Short mmCIF file of N, CA and C in Angstrom, two decimals:
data_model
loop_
_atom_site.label_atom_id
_atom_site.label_comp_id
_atom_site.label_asym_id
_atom_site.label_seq_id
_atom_site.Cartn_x
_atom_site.Cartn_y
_atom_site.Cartn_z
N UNK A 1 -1.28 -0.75 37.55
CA UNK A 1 -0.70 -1.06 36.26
C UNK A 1 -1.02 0.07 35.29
N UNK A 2 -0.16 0.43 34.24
CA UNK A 2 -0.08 1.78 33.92
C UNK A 2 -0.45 0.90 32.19
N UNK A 3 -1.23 1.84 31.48
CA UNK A 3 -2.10 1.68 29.82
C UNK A 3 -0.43 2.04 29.10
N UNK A 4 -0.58 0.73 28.34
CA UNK A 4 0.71 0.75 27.75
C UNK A 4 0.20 0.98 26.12
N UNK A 5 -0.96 1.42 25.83
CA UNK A 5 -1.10 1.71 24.73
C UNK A 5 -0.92 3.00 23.90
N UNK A 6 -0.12 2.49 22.90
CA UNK A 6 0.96 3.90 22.66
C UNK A 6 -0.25 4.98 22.06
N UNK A 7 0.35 6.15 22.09
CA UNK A 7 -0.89 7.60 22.01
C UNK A 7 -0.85 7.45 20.52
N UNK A 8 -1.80 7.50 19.99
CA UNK A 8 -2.26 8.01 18.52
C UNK A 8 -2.46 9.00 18.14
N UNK A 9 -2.07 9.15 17.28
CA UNK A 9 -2.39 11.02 16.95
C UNK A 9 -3.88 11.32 16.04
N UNK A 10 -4.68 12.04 16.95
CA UNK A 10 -6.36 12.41 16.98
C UNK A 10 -6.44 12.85 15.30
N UNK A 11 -5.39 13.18 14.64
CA UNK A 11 -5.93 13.45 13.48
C UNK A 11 -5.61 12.81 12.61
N UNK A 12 -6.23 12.14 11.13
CA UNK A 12 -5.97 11.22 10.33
C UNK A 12 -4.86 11.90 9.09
N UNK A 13 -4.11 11.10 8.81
CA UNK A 13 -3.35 11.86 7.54
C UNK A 13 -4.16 12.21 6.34
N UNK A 14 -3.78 13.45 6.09
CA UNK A 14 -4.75 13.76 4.77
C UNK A 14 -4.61 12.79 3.61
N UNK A 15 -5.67 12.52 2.53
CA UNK A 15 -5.03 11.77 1.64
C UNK A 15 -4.76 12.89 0.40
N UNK A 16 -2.93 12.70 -0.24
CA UNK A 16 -3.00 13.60 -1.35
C UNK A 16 -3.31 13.03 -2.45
N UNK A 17 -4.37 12.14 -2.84
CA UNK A 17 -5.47 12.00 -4.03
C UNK A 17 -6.79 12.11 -3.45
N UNK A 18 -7.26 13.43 -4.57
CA UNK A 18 -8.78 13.37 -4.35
C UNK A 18 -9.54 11.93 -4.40
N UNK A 19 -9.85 11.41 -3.36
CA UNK A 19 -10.94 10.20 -3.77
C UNK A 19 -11.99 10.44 -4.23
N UNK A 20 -12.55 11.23 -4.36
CA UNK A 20 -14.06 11.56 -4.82
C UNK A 20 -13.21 11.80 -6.81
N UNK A 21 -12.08 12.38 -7.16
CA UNK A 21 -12.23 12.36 -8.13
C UNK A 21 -11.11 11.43 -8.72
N UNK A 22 -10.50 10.11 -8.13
CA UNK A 22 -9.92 9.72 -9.36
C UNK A 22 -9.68 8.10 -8.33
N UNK A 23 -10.42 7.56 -7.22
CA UNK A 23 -10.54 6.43 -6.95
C UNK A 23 -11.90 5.71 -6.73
N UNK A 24 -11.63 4.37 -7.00
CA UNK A 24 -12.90 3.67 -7.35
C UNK A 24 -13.76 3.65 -5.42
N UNK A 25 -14.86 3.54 -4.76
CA UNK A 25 -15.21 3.16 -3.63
C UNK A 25 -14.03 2.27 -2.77
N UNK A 26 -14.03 1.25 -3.43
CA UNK A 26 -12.96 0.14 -3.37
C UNK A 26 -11.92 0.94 -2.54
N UNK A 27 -11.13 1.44 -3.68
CA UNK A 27 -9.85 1.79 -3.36
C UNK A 27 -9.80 2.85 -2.32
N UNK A 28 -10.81 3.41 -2.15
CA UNK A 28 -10.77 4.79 -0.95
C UNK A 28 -10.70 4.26 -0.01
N UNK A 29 -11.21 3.05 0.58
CA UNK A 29 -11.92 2.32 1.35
C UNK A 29 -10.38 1.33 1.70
N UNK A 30 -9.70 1.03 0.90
CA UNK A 30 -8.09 1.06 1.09
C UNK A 30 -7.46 1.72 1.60
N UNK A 31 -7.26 3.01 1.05
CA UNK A 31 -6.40 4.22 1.34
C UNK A 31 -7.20 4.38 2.79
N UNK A 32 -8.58 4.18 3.21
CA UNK A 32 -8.93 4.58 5.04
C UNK A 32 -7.90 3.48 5.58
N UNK A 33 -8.48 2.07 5.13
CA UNK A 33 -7.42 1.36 6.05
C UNK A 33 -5.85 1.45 6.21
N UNK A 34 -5.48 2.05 5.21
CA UNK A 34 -3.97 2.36 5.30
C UNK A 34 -3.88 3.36 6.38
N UNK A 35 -4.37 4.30 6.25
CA UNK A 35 -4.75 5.27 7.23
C UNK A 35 -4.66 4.84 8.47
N UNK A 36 -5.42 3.83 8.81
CA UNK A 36 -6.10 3.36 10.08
C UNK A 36 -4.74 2.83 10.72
N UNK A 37 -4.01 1.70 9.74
CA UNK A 37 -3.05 1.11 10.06
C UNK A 37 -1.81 1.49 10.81
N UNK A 38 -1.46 2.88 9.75
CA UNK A 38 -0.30 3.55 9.75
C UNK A 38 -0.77 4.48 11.25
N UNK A 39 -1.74 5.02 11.80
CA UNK A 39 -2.16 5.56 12.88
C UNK A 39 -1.79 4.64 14.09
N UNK A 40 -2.46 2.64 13.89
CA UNK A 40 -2.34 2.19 14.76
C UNK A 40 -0.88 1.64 15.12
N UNK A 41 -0.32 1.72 13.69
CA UNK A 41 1.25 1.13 14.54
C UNK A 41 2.31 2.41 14.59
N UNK A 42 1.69 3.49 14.98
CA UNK A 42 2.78 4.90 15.27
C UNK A 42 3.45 5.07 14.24
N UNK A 43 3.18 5.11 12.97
CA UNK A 43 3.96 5.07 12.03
C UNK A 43 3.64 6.80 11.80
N UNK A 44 4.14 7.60 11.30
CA UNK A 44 4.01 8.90 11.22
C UNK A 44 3.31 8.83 10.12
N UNK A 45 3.81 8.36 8.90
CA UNK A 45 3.48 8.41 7.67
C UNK A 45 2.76 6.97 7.04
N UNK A 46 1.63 7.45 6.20
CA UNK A 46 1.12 5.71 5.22
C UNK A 46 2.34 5.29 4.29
N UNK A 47 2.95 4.28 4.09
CA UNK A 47 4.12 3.82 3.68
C UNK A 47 3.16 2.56 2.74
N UNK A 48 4.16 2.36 1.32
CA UNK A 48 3.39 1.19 0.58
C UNK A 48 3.48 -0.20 1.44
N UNK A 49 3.67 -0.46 2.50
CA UNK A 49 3.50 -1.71 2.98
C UNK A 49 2.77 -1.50 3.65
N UNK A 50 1.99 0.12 4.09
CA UNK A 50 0.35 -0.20 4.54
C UNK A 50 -0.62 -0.23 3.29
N UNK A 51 -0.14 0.46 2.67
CA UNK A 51 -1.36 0.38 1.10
C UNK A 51 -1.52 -1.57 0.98
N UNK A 52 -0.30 -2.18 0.78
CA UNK A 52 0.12 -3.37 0.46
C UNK A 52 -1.08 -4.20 1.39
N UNK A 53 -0.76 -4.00 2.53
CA UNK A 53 -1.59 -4.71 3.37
C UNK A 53 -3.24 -4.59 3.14
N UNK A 54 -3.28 -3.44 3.74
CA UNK A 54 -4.96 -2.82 3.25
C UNK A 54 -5.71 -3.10 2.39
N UNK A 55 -4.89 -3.59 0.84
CA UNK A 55 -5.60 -4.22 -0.42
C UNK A 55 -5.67 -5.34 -0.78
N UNK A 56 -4.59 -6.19 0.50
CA UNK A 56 -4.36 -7.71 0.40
C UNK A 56 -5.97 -8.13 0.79
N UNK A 57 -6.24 -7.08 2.42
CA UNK A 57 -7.30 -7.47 3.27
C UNK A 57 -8.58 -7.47 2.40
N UNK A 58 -8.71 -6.00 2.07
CA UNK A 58 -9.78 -5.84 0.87
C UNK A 58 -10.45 -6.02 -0.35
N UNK A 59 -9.81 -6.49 -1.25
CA UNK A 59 -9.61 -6.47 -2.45
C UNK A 59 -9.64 -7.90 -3.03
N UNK A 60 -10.69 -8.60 -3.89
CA UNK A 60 -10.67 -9.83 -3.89
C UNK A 60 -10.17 -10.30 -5.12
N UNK A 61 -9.66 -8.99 -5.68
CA UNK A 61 -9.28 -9.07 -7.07
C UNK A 61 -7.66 -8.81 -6.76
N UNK A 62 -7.33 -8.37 -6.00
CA UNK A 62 -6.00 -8.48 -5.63
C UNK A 62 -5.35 -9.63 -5.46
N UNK A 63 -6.31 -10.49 -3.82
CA UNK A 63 -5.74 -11.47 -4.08
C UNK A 63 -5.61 -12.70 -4.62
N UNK A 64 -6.44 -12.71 -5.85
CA UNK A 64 -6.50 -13.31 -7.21
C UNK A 64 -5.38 -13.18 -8.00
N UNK A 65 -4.38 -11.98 -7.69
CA UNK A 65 -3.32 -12.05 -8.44
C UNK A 65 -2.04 -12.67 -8.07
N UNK A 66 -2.40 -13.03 -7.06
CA UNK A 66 -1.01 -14.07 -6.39
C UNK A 66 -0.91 -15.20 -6.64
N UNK A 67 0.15 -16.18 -6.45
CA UNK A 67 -0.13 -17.75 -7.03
C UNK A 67 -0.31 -18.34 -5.42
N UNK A 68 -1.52 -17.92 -5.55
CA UNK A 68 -2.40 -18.85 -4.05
C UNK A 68 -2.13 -18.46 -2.98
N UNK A 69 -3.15 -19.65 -2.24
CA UNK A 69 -3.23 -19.47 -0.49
C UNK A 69 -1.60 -18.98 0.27
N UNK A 70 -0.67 -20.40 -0.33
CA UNK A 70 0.14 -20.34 0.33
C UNK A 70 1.27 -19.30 0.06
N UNK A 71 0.92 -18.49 -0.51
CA UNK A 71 2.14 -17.35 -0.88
C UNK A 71 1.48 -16.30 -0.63
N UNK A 72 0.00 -15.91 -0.45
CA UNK A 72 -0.87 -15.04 0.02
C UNK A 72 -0.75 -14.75 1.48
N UNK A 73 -0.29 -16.46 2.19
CA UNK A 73 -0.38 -16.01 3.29
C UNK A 73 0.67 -15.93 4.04
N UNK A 74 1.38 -16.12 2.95
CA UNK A 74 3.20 -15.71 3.99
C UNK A 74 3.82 -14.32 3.92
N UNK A 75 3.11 -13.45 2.85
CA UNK A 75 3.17 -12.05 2.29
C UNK A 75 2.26 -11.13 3.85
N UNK A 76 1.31 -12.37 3.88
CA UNK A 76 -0.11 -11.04 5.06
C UNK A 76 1.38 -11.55 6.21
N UNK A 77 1.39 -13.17 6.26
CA UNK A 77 2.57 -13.27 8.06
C UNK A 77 3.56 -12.31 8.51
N UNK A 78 4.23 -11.75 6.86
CA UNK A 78 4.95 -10.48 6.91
C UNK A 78 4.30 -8.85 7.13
N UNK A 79 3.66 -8.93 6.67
CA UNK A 79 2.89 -7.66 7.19
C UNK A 79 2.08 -8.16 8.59
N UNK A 80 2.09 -8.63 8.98
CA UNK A 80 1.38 -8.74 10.73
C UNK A 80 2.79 -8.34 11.70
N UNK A 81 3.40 -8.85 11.06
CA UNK A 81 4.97 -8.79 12.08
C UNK A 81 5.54 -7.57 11.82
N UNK A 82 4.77 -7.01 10.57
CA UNK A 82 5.49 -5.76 11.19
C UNK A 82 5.30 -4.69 12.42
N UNK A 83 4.47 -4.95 13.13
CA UNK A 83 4.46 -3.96 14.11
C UNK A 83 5.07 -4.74 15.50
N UNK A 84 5.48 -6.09 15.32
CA UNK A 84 5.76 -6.63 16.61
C UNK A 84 7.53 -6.97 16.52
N UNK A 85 7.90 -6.57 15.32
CA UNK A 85 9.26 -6.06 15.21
C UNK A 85 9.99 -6.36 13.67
N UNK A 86 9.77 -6.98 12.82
CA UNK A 86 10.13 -6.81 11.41
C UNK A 86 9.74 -5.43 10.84
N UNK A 87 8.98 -4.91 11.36
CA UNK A 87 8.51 -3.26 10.69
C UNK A 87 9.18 -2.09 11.56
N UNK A 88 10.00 -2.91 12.79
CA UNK A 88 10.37 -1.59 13.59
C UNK A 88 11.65 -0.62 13.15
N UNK A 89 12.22 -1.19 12.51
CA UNK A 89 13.39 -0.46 11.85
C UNK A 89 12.68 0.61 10.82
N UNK A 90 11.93 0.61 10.15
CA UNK A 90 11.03 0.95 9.63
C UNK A 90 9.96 2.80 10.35
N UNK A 91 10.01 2.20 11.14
CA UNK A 91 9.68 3.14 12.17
C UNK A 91 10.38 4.63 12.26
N UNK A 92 9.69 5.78 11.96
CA UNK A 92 10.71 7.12 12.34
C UNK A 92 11.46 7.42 11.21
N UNK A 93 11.29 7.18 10.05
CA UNK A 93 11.78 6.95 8.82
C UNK A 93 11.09 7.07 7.51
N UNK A 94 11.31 8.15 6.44
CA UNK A 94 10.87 8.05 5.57
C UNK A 94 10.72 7.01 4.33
N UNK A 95 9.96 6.97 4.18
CA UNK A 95 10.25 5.49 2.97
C UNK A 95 10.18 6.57 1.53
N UNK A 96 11.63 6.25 0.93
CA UNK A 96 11.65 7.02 -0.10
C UNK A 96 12.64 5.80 -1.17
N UNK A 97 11.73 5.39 -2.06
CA UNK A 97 12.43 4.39 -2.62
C UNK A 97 13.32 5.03 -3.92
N UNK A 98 13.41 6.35 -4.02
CA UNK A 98 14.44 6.85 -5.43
C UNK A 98 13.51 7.24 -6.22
N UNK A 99 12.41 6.88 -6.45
CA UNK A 99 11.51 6.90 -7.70
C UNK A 99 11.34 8.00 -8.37
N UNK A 100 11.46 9.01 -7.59
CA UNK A 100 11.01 10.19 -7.92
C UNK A 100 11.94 11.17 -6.56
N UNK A 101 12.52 12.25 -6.72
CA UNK A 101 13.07 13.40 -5.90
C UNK A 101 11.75 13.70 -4.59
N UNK A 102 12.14 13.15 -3.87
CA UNK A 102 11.45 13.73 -2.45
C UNK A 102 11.24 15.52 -2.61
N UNK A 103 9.76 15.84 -2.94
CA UNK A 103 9.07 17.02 -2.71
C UNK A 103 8.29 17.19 -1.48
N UNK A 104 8.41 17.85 -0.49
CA UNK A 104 7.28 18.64 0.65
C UNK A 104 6.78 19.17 0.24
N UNK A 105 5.56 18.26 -0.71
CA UNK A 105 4.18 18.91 -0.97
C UNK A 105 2.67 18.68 0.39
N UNK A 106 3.19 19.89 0.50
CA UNK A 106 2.10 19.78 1.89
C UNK A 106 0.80 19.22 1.75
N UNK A 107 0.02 18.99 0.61
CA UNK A 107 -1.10 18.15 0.21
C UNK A 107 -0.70 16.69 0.96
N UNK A 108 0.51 16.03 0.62
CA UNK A 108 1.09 14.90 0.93
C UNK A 108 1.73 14.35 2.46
N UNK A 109 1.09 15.90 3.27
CA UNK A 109 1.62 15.45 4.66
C UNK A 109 1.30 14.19 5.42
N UNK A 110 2.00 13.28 5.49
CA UNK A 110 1.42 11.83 6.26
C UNK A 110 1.72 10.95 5.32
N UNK A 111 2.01 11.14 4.38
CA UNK A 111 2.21 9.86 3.22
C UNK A 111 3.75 9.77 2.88
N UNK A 112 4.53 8.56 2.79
CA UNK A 112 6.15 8.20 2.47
C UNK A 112 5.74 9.25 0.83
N UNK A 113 6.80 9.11 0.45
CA UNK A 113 6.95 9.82 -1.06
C UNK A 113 6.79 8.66 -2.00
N UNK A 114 7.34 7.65 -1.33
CA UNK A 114 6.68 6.28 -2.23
C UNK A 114 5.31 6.09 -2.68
N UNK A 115 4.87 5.99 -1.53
CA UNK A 115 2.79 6.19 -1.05
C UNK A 115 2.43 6.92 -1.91
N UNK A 116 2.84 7.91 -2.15
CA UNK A 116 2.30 9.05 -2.98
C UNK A 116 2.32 8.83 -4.37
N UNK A 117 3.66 8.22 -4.89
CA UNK A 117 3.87 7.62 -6.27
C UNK A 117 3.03 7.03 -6.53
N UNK A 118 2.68 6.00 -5.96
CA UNK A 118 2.03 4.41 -6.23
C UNK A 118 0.71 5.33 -6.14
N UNK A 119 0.64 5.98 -5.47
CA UNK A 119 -1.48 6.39 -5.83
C UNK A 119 -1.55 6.97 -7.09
N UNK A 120 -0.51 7.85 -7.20
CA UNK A 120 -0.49 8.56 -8.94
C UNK A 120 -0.10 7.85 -9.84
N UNK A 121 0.36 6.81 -9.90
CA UNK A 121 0.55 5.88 -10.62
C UNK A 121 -0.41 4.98 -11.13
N UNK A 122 -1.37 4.52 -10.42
CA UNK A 122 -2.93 3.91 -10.45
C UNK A 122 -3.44 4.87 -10.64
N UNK A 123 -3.52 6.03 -10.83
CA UNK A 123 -4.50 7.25 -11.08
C UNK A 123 -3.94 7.08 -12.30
N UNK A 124 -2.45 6.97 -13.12
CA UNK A 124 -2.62 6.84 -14.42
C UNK A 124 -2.54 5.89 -15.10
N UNK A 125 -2.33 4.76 -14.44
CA UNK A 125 -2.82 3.28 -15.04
C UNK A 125 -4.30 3.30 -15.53
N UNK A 126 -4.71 3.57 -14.53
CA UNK A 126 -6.43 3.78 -14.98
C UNK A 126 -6.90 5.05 -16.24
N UNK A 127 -5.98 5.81 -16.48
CA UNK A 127 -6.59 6.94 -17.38
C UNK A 127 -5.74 6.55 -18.79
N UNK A 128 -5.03 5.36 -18.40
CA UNK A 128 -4.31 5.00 -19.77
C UNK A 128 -5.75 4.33 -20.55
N UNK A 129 -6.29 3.80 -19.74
CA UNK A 129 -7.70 2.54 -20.15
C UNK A 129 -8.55 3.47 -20.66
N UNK A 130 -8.08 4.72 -20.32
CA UNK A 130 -9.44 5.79 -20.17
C UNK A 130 -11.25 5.84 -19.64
N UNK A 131 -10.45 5.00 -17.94
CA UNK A 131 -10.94 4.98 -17.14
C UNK A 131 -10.88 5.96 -16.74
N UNK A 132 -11.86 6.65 -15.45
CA UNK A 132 -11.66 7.59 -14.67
C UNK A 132 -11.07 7.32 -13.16
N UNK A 133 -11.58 6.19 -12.75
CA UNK A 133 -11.39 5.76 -11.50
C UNK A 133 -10.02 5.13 -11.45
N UNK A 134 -9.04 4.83 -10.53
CA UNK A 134 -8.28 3.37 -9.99
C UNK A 134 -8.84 2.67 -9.36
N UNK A 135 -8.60 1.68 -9.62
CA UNK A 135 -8.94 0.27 -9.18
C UNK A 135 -7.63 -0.07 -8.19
N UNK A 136 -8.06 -1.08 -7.73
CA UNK A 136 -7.19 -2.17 -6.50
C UNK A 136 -6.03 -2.63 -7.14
N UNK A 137 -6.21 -3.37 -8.37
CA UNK A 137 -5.49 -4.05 -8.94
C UNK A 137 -4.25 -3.01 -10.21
N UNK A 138 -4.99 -2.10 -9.81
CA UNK A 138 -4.04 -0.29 -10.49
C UNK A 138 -3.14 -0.13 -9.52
N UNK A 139 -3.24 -0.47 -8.19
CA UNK A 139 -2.19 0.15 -7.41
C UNK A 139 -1.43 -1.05 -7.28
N UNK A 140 -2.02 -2.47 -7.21
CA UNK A 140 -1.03 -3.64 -6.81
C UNK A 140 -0.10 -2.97 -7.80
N UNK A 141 -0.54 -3.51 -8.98
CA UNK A 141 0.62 -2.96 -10.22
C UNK A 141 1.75 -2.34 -10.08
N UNK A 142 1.30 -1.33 -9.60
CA UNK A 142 2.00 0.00 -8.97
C UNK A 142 3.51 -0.60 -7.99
N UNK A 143 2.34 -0.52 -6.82
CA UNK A 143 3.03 -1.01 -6.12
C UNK A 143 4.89 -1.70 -6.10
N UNK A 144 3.73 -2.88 -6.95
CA UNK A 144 4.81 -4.18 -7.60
C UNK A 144 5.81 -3.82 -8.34
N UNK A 145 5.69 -2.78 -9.12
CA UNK A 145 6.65 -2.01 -10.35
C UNK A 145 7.79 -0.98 -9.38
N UNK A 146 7.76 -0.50 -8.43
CA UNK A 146 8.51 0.07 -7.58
C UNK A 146 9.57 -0.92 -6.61
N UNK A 147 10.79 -1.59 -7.44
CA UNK A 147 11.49 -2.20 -6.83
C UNK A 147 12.34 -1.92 -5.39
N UNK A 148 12.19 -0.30 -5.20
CA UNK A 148 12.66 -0.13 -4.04
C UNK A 148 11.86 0.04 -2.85
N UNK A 149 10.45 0.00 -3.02
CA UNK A 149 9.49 0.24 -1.76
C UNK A 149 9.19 -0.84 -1.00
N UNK A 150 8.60 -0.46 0.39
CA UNK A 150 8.62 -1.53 1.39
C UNK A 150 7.83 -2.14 1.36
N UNK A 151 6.64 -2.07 0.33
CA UNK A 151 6.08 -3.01 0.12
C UNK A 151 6.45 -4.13 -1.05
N UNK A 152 7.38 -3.85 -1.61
CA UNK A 152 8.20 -4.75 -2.54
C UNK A 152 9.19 -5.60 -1.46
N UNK A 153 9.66 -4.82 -0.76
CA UNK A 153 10.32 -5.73 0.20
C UNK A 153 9.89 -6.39 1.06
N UNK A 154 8.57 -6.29 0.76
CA UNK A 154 7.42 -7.34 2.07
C UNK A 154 7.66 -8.78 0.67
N UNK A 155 7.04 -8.25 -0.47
CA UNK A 155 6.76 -9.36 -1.10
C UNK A 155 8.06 -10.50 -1.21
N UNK A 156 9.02 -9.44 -1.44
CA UNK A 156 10.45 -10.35 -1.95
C UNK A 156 10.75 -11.17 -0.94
N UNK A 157 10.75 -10.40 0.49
CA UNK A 157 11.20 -11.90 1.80
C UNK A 157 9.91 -13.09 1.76
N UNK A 158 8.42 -12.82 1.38
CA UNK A 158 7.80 -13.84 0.71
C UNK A 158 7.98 -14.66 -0.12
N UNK A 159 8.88 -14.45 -1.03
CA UNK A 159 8.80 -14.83 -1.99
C UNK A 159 8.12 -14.58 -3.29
N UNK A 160 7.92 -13.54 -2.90
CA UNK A 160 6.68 -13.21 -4.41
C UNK A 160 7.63 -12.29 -5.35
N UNK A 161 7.85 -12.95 -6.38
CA UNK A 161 8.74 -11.86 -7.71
C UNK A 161 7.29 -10.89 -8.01
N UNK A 162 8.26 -10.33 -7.39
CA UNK A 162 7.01 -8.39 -7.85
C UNK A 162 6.97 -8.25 -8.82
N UNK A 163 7.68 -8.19 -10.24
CA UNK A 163 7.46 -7.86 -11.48
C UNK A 163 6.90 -8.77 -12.03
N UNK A 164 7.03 -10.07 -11.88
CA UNK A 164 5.56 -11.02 -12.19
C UNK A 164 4.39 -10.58 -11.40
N UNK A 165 4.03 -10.26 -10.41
CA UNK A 165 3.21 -9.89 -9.62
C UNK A 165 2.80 -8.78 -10.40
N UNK A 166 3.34 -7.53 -10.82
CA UNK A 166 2.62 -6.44 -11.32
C UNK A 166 2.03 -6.85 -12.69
N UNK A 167 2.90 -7.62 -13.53
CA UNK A 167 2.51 -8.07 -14.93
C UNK A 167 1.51 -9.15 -14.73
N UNK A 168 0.87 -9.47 -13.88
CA UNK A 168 -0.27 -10.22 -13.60
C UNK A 168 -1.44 -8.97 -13.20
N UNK A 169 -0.60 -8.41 -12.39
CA UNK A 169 -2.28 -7.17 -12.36
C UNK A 169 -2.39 -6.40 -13.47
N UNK A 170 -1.69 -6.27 -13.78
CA UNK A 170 -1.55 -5.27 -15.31
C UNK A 170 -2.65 -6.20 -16.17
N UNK A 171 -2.54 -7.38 -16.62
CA UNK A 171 -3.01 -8.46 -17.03
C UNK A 171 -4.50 -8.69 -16.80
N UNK A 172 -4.74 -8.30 -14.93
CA UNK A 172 -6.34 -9.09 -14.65
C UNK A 172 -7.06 -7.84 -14.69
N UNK A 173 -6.32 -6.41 -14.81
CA UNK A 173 -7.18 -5.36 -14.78
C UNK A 173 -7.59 -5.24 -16.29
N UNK A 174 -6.86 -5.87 -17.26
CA UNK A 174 -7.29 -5.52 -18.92
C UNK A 174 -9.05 -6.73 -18.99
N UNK A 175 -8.25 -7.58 -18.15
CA UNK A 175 -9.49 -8.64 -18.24
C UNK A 175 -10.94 -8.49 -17.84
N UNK A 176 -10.52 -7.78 -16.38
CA UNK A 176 -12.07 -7.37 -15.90
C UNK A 176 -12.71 -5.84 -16.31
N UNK A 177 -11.76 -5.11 -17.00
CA UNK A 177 -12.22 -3.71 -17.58
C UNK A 177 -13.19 -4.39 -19.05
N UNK A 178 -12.49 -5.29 -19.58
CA UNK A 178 -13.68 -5.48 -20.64
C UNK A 178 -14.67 -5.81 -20.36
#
């Protein structure tokens, strides 16, 4: 019987945000598992429905921003399935939700152009507070505010209205920064 486990590629995608200078422990510790994720399901690139996932798992302030168990856990049922075939279309494909003009900035090799938004985006959610760091609940935001990314389209077949969803993290990050 022949190892049907598909080859991974030995090297991790770079991340294009310095973590040492503009994410909290937390959130780096995200961005590995996205990493990890996007490695284990052959995905070429970290796409926001691995960030999505990674901060659902981690982040206890994240999932504080959902309205509960039962919508928490039909959002993760969708992200599990994606690698056993709701995510396969997905596969071999850039995730570029419009947001911004697709640049090949080689800093950004391994990351959708979406991915990349949503981290700079929590990098300036957080420096609006005149914080230094992002937080978890900087990128849900994020995330949530990007109506065309695949992690918006995880939430929406959940059921979760993303722009309530971001205006709730927007909301619990003013709360716990004071």
């Amino acid at each position: 019987m022949q190892n049907r486990t598909p080859r991974i590629p030995e090297q991790p995608a770079p991340n294009p945000v310095d973590a040492a200078a503009g994410l909290t422990v937390e959130l780096a510790s995200v961005v590995t598992g996205a990493r990890r994720r996007a490695l284990r399901d052959g995905d070429r690139q970290i796409d926001t429905a691995h960030l999505l996932h990674s901060l659902i798992e981690s982040d206890p302030e994240v999932r504080e921003a959902f309205d509960g168990g039962p919508q928490l856990a039909k959002v993760l049922g969708y992200l599990v399935q994606r690698s056993i075939g709701y995510g396969l279309r997905w596969q071999g494909s850039v995730e570029d939700s419009g947001a911004v003009p697709v640049v090949r900035d080689p800093a950004a090799e391994g990351w959708s152009p979406s991915a990349v938004t949503a981290m700079e985006a929590a990098l300036h959610r957080a420096g609006l507070r005149g914080e230094p760091r992002a937080r978890g609940l900087d990128l849900l935001a994020a995330l949530a505010a990007d109506g065309e990314c695949r992690a918006v389209e995880v939430l929406g077949r959940a059921g979760v209205d993303a722009r309530r969803l971001s205006g709730r993290a927007v909301e619990r990050t003013a709360e716990v920064s004071r």
